[in-house]
Amino acid sequence: MSAPVNGVGKANGVHTPSNGHHHVEDLKIAIIGQSNFAAEVLELLLERDHMVVGVFTIADKGTREDVLATTARHHRIPVFKFPAWRRKGVPIPEVLEQYRSVGANLNVLPFCSQFIPMEVIDGAAFGSICYHPSLLPLHRGASAISWTLINGDERAGFSIFWADDGLDTGPVLLQKQCPVYGDDTLDSLYKRFLYPEGVTSMADAVDMIAAGTAPKIPQTEIGASYDPALFREENQYVNLSQPAVAVFNFIRGLDSVPGALAIVEADDGSEVPVRLFGASLSARKNLANAKPIRLKGATGPTYVSKEGLFITGTDGRLVKVKRLKRGNKVIQAGQWFEQANAKPTAPLELSEKELEADALLRGIWKAILKVEIEPETDFFACGAGSMDVVRLVEEVKDTLEVPISNETLFMAPMYGEFVQEVVLRLRQGTDSTPGSSIRLDFRHVLLQANRREIAVPTQMFIGGRFVDAEGEKTLPIVNPTTEQVICEVAAASRADVDAAVQSADEAFRTVWTSVSARERGQLMYRLADLMEQHKEELATIESIDSGAVYTLALKTHVGMSIDAWRYYAGWADKIEGTTIPVSPARPNHVLTFTKREPIGVCALITPWNYPLMMLSWKMAACIAAGNTVVIKPAQVCPLTALKFAELTVRAGFPPGVINVVTGSGSLAGQALAEHALVRKLGFTGSTPIGKRIMATCAESNIKKCSMELGGKSPLVIFADCDLEKAVRLGMSAVFFNKGENCIAAGRLFVEDRVHDEFVRKVLKGIRMMKIGDPLDRATAHGPQNHLAHLQKLQEYCAVGVKEGATLVCGGKRVPHLKGLFFEPTIFTDVEDHMHIAQEESFGPIMVISKFHASDFDALVARANNTEYGLASGVFTKDIQKALLFAEKVQAGTVFVNTYNKTDVAAPFGGFKQSGFGKDLGKEALNEYLKTKCVTVEY
């Protein structure tokens, strides 16, 4: 059980104040409602030291309880779940008895879908307060937010009112409003204002009641409206015989649930109901290559083009609709005719065995989405993200041994369609994966995990062969999840490194020069395809060897590695020089041009946080440029590099082009930096080691080098940002890959106005993170890479506490869990001079400092007050602030309203002591090329 937030005490299952606030009378609050909104109101009331004596919510849906109940149980507050409060219009006696048993004197209804009897509403001495998403008396009723948009109101808002026996007619306690923008939808209004401000205002209202200052302002009937409920289908049809703006407003008022209804009149006379989503007012005056379509009730022409469905309003203006839902399937509106003309396929009749598969699939979907699964359940509409896609696909493949991919889900996002696709694949059976018939002899370890047996080489790879180290010396490789030795891997000597470099040099001067640039690209594509075919094996090795969460290893560690090889394969035959106009001495003519040539033998030294991805980021550009390579992977996790070496043989790379030496950095890495035949060294690692390597490169043969070193990346969160997104991505910025991420946000600057709420939401997110076996598809946080690093994180946190920072949570090894697991950690009250504000942790440690928004330049100066400059980020809706920050911050990468958004086409690298040179993008090719200038006089 987590410790109480902010030291608030709990006793006898009831939350009690701890700081001695003086109230007019101590409130005893009953919260009646459901949803995340109600859960956040509960947590905020507890933070403000109000006494919550009971929570009343809806009954469980299957095995899933409402989040309000989960949150209340976490705080040890009594929870009551009722399917209904009345039976045949009469209050249920046992329900009333349970409600009265908690002794509440104030009812708080943040979001309530049930009818609550007046015996309950009036049963509390201080009454009952409700949240309503409109500016009462306008838009009384259940669909208030939608009608705000449908009616084209310029202002939206919410009311907190005293419940009475009318329908949203009680006296108003407080109201807040916001402007309605032209691109607002139901979702954007809710996320931007109605949800966050509503949560805070519910707590404010309770504060006012406790202080005896809460008003009761009677509602006027002037301007009052009661609008039809839009959950009734007959009210969901859009009236197409009105101006375009009215049509647009109606559609966006029902976007994204349930969707405005229209009727397509087909050529055969049939009527096809469709739902409309993604509307906008179009500036188009004419539609080339558009096909007419008939919508029932439309007075103007309607068309379908590649852009979407266009509806003409009575004023001649156009409304564009992006998406249509026909039955249970959502399609791009521009594909209407292609979809309509496609012959429908009858649903498959499932055998008894296939029905068992259906039950297994339903269980997987339910575990991920946390909702009851129906045939029309849309995976993405339920809020699933990219990592959920990876998890689903992998669990389905593992459970049913069926060959599906991410694209299978994208093409069939609804459960009913997805089942049909999976069953079809089960009936077709699995073909053997095409692979090479090349046989390789090597000493290996057999990994038995993830329902696989994977043979992984344990020898070095030199000259196209796996070989032992000199004297057969080895180093142990430890699984960070179990702390057990996986295997012994060859430990290279200086002589071994020399043999690898000599092999690469020989290949560069002979066989590799005979391979054309286009053929080089084809080899790289072939390697990428093999990596794709073996991606589950590579991800499994990465999880066992480095502790990476398997789903993350698939998506990022391996997925981005494959992307890098394919991206640079495309560049291989597009590396060009230029012609330069020069001034020749008359009467001669001169042609001056440049050639972009490979450097020769390149050495790569890569870190332990992304073993395969760091290899690929550097090596793919290196090989595309025409070089040969010797790579030394991290001492503690070299296994994916060795499996990768096996795949290069199967892809057809000539011997000596790619070589892998394993062992310690102090010996093998240093030998590479010193070697006279190495003309370029690419390094990713710590700044202190980078300095030593750079000095060695200079002293040996002034070899070219590029350095991607340490970071202490600032992430600035302004109060005007989308806070939910900032919390989600702020957590990812710190805890992604268990914090072992070079661009991790090393220090968060959070504006004081949202600081406490930000911390509270992050704490809630941490509580939901599953820590454990990285091969478990539900795991979000795996073990740290190796023991020495775990110990460093413990020391780092101890220093933070000693210097006076507030340790909010974490700071220690996960108790009662075998393996190198470190708790996600939060520090607040961090001052700029502190060690944890200056130095990188390289672990799951969130370091938070407050700032006041009045001095932008001082904030930027604080962000820049470090010797590092790798990455940075800012969350704000003010584009001027965002661009000024991007202009002034001293970092090689700037993320605006996102984080960790890297792509193989985007250059990556730092400033200051974060290094120099670029990985990824076209710029990375420059690190592995030299420019030769040729002048010809004729």
JSON list of C-alpha atoms in Angstrom, two decimals, residues 23-25 27-31 41 44-46 48-52 105-110 126 129 160 162 173-174 199-214:
[
{"chain": "A", "resi": 23, "resn": "HIS", "atom": "CA", "xyz": [-14.18, 24.85, 9.29]},
{"chain": "A", "resi": 24, "resn": "VAL", "atom": "CA", "xyz": [-17.58, 26.27, 10.13]},
{"chain": "A", "resi": 25, "resn": "GLU", "atom": "CA", "xyz": [-18.50, 22.69, 10.83]},
{"chain": "A", "resi": 27, "resn": "LEU", "atom": "CA", "xyz": [-17.93, 18.21, 6.76]},
{"chain": "A", "resi": 28, "resn": "LYS", "atom": "CA", "xyz": [-18.58, 14.53, 6.30]},
{"chain": "A", "resi": 29, "resn": "ILE", "atom": "CA", "xyz": [-18.70, 14.06, 2.56]},
{"chain": "A", "resi": 30, "resn": "ALA", "atom": "CA", "xyz": [-20.31, 11.34, 0.49]},
{"chain": "A", "resi": 31, "resn": "ILE", "atom": "CA", "xyz": [-19.14, 11.24, -3.12]},
{"chain": "A", "resi": 41, "resn": "VAL", "atom": "CA", "xyz": [-12.33, 15.17, -7.38]},
{"chain": "A", "resi": 44, "resn": "LEU", "atom": "CA", "xyz": [-8.24, 16.63, -4.61]},
{"chain": "A", "resi": 45, "resn": "LEU", "atom": "CA", "xyz": [-10.68, 16.77, -1.70]},
{"chain": "A", "resi": 46, "resn": "LEU", "atom": "CA", "xyz": [-8.40, 14.45, 0.26]},
{"chain": "A", "resi": 48, "resn": "ARG", "atom": "CA", "xyz": [-7.34, 19.61, 0.86]},
{"chain": "A", "resi": 49, "resn": "ASP", "atom": "CA", "xyz": [-7.96, 17.70, 4.09]},
{"chain": "A", "resi": 50, "resn": "HIS", "atom": "CA", "xyz": [-11.69, 17.17, 3.71]},
{"chain": "A", "resi": 51, "resn": "MET", "atom": "CA", "xyz": [-13.26, 14.13, 5.35]},
{"chain": "A", "resi": 52, "resn": "VAL", "atom": "CA", "xyz": [-14.76, 11.68, 2.86]},
{"chain": "A", "resi": 105, "resn": "ASN", "atom": "CA", "xyz": [-23.71, 15.77, 5.91]},
{"chain": "A", "resi": 106, "resn": "LEU", "atom": "CA", "xyz": [-22.74, 16.83, 2.35]},
{"chain": "A", "resi": 107, "resn": "ASN", "atom": "CA", "xyz": [-23.27, 14.97, -0.92]},
{"chain": "A", "resi": 108, "resn": "VAL", "atom": "CA", "xyz": [-20.87, 15.72, -3.77]},
{"chain": "A", "resi": 109, "resn": "LEU", "atom": "CA", "xyz": [-21.94, 14.54, -7.23]},
{"chain": "A", "resi": 110, "resn": "PRO", "atom": "CA", "xyz": [-19.02, 15.18, -9.63]},
{"chain": "A", "resi": 126, "resn": "PHE", "atom": "CA", "xyz": [-25.51, 20.72, 4.06]},
{"chain": "A", "resi": 129, "resn": "ILE", "atom": "CA", "xyz": [-23.90, 19.80, -4.98]},
{"chain": "A", "resi": 160, "resn": "ILE", "atom": "CA", "xyz": [-21.84, 23.69, -9.78]},
{"chain": "A", "resi": 162, "resn": "TRP", "atom": "CA", "xyz": [-27.34, 22.82, -5.33]},
{"chain": "A", "resi": 173, "resn": "LEU", "atom": "CA", "xyz": [-23.01, 27.84, -6.28]},
{"chain": "A", "resi": 174, "resn": "LEU", "atom": "CA", "xyz": [-20.38, 28.82, -8.88]},
{"chain": "A", "resi": 199, "resn": "VAL", "atom": "CA", "xyz": [-12.20, 19.06, -10.91]},
{"chain": "A", "resi": 200, "resn": "THR", "atom": "CA", "xyz": [-10.57, 22.07, -9.26]},
{"chain": "A", "resi": 201, "resn": "SER", "atom": "CA", "xyz": [-13.86, 23.95, -8.96]},
{"chain": "A", "resi": 202, "resn": "MET", "atom": "CA", "xyz": [-15.63, 21.04, -7.28]},
{"chain": "A", "resi": 203, "resn": "ALA", "atom": "CA", "xyz": [-12.98, 21.17, -4.59]},
{"chain": "A", "resi": 204, "resn": "ASP", "atom": "CA", "xyz": [-13.28, 24.97, -4.43]},
{"chain": "A", "resi": 205, "resn": "ALA", "atom": "CA", "xyz": [-17.03, 24.61, -3.93]},
{"chain": "A", "resi": 206, "resn": "VAL", "atom": "CA", "xyz": [-16.52, 22.25, -0.99]},
{"chain": "A", "resi": 207, "resn": "ASP", "atom": "CA", "xyz": [-14.00, 24.69, 0.49]},
{"chain": "A", "resi": 208, "resn": "MET", "atom": "CA", "xyz": [-16.61, 27.44, 0.27]},
{"chain": "A", "resi": 209, "resn": "ILE", "atom": "CA", "xyz": [-19.24, 25.27, 1.95]},
{"chain": "A", "resi": 210, "resn": "ALA", "atom": "CA", "xyz": [-16.80, 24.40, 4.72]},
{"chain": "A", "resi": 211, "resn": "ALA", "atom": "CA", "xyz": [-16.00, 28.09, 5.23]},
{"chain": "A", "resi": 212, "resn": "GLY", "atom": "CA", "xyz": [-19.67, 29.08, 5.24]},
{"chain": "A", "resi": 213, "resn": "THR", "atom": "CA", "xyz": [-19.26, 31.31, 2.17]},
{"chain": "A", "resi": 214, "resn": "ALA", "atom": "CA", "xyz": [-21.00, 29.22, -0.49]}
]
